[in-house]
Short mmCIF file of C-alpha atoms in Angstrom, two decimals:
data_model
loop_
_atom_site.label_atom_id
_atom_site.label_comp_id
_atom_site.label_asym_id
_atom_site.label_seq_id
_atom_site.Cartn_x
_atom_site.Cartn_y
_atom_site.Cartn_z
CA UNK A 203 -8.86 -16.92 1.25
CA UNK A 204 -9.14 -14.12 -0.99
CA UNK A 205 -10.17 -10.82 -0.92
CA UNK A 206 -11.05 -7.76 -3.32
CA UNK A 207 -11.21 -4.16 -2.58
CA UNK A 208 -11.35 -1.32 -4.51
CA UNK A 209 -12.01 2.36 -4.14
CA UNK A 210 -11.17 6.05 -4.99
CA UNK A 211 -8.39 8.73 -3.24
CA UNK A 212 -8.44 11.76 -4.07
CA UNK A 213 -5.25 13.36 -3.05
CA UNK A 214 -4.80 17.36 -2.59
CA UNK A 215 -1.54 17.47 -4.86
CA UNK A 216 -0.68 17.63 -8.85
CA UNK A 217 -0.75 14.75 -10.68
CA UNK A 218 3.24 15.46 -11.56
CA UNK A 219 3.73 15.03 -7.60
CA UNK A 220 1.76 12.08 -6.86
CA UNK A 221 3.60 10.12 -9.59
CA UNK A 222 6.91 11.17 -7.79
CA UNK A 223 5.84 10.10 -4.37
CA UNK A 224 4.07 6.77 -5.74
CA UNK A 225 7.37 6.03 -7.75
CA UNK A 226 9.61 6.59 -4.88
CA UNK A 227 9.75 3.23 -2.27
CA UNK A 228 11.32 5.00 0.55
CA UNK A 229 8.30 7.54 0.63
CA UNK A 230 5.60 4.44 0.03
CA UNK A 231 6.92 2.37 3.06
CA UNK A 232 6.98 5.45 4.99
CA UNK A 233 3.61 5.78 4.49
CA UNK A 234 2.84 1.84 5.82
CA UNK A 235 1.00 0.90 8.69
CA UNK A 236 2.64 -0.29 11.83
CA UNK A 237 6.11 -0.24 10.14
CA UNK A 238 8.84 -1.43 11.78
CA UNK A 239 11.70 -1.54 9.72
CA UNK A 240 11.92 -1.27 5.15
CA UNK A 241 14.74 -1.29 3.10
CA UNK A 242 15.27 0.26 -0.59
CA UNK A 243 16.10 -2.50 -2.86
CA UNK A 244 16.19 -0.85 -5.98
CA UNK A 245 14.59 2.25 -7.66
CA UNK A 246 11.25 0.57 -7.58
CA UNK A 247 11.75 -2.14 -4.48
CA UNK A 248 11.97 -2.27 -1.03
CA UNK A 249 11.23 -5.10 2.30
CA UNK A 250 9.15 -4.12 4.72
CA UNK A 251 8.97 -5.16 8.21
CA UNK A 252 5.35 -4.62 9.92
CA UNK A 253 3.37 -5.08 13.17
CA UNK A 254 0.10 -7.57 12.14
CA UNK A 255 -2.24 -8.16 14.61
CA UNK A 256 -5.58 -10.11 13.14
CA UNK A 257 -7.51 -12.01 15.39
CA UNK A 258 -4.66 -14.47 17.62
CA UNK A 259 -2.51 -13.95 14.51
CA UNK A 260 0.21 -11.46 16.02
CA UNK A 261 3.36 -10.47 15.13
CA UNK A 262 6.14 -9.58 12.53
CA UNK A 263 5.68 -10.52 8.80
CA UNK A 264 7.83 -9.48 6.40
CA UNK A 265 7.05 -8.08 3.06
CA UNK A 266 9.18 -7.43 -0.88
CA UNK A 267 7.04 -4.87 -2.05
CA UNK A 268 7.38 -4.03 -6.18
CA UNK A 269 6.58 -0.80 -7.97
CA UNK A 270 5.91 -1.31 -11.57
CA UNK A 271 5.06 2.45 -12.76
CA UNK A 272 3.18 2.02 -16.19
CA UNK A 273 5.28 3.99 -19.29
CA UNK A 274 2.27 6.26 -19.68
CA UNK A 275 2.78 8.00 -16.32
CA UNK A 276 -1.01 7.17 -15.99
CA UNK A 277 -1.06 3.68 -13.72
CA UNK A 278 1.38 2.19 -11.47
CA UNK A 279 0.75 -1.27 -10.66
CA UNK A 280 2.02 -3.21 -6.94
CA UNK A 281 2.93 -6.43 -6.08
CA UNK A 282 3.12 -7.00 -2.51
CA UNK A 283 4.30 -10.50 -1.42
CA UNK A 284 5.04 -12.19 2.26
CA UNK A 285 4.25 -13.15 5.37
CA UNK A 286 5.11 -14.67 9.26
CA UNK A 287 3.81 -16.77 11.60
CA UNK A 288 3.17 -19.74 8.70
CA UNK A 289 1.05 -17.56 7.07
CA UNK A 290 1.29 -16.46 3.42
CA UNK A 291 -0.28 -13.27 2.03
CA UNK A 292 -0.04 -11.90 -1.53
CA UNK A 293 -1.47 -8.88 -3.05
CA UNK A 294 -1.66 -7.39 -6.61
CA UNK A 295 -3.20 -3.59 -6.45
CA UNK A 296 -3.52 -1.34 -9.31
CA UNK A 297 -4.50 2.52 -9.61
CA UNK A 298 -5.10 4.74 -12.61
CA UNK A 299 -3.59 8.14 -11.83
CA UNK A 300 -5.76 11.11 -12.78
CA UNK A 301 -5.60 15.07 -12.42
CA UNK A 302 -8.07 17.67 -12.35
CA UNK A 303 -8.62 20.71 -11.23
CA UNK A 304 -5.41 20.52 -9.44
CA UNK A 305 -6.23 17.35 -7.45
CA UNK A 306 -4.99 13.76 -8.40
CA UNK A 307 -7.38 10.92 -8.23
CA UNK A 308 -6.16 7.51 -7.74
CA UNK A 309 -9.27 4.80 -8.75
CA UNK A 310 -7.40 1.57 -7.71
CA UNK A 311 -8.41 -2.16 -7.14
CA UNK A 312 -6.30 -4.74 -4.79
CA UNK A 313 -6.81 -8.64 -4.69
CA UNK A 314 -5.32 -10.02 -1.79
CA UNK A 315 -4.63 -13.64 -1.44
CA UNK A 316 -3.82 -14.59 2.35
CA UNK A 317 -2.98 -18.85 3.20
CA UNK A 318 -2.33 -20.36 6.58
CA UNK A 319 -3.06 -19.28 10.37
CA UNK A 320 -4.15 -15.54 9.29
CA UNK A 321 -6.54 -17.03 6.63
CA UNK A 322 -8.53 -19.36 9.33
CA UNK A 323 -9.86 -16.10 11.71
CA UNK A 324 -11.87 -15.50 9.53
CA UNK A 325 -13.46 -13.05 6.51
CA UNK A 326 -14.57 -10.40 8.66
CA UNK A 327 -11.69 -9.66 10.80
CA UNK A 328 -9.29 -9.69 7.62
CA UNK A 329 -11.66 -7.53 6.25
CA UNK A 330 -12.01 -5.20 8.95
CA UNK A 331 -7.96 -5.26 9.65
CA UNK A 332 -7.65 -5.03 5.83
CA UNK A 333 -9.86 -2.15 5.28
CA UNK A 334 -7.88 -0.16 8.43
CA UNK A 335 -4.60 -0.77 6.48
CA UNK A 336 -5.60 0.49 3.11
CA UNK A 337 -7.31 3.94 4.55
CA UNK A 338 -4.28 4.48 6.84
CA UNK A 339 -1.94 4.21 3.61
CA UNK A 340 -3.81 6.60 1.91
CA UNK A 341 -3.93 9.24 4.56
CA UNK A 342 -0.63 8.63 5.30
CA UNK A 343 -0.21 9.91 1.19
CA UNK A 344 -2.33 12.24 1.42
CA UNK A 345 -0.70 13.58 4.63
CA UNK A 346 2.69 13.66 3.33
CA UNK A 347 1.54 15.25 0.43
CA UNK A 348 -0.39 18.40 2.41
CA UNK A 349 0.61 21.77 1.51
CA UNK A 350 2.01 21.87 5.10
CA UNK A 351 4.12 18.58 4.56
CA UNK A 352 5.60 19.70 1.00
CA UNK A 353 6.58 23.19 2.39
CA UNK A 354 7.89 22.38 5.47
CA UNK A 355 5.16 24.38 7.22
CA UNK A 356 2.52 23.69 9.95
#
C-alpha cells in the first residue's frame, strides 16, 4: 500500500535555525512520536525505536532514519526505512526550506510505502494514524524551536 502526503509548516524561527535543528538527528528523533529509544549513527543518521499502534497492528518497529541535507542549504531530503511485527514500511519525504519575514516555511511531500500485517487494516486507519504522526513531528519542531524552548524560558 502506498500513501502520499504533502503539506506546509510554517515554523516561528530563522531559516539559519531550522536548517540546524533539521540537520541535527539527535534533535529530529527527539521530536518523534511515541519514541522509545534512537541512536546517532553518524552526523546525518540515527535508529529509532517507536510505539505503533494501527488497527490490531501493535507494537515496537524499528526504524534507520537518513538525513540527506541538499548543498544549497535550501532542501533536505529523508529516507526513513523499517518496520516490526512482519510488516515493512518505507518512506521518502522531502521539504524545500524557505524564510521570510523571519519565519521558515517548510513545503514538503512524503510517499510512504507500508507491506505486510500493517498494510491489510486498511487505507483509512494508516491514514488517520499517518496523518497524527506527521502533525505531532511538526509541533514537536515547532515546539522545540519556540522562543521559550531556544532561551531556556517559560
Amino acid at each position: 500500500m502506498n500513501l502520499d502526503y504533502s503539506g506546509q509548516e510554517t515554523i516561528a524561527a530563522s531559516k539559519d535555525a531550522v536548517w540546524a535543528f533539521i540537520n541535527d538527528p539527535a534533535k529530529i528523533a527527539s521530536c518523534m512520536p511515541d519514541l522509545i529509544e534512537s541512536t546517532v549513527i553518524d552526523p546525518r543518521t540515527f535508529d529509532a525505536i517507536v510505539q505503533v499502534g494501527v488497527g490490531p497492528v501493535r507494537g515496537r518497529f524499528k526504524f534507520h532514519v537518513v538525513l540527506d541535507p541538499q548543498p544549497s542549504g535550501d532542501r533536505m531530503n529523508m529516507k526513513i526505512s523499517g518496520g516490526g511485527f512482519g510488516s515493512v514500511v518505507d518512506l521518502d519525504a522531502g521539504a524545500d526550506v524557505s524564510e521570510a519575514s523571519g519565519t521558515t516555511t517548510l513545503d514538503w511531500k512524503a510517499t510512504a510505502s507500508m507491506r505486510g500485517p500493517v498494510a491489510t487494516v486498511g487505507g483509512r486507519v494508516l491514514d488517520a494514524q499517518a496523518k497524527r504522526v506527521i502533525s505531532t513531528t511538526f509541533a514537536n519542531v515547532k515546539a522545540a524551536l519556540s522562543p521559550a524552548a531556544v532561551t531556556g524560558t517559560s
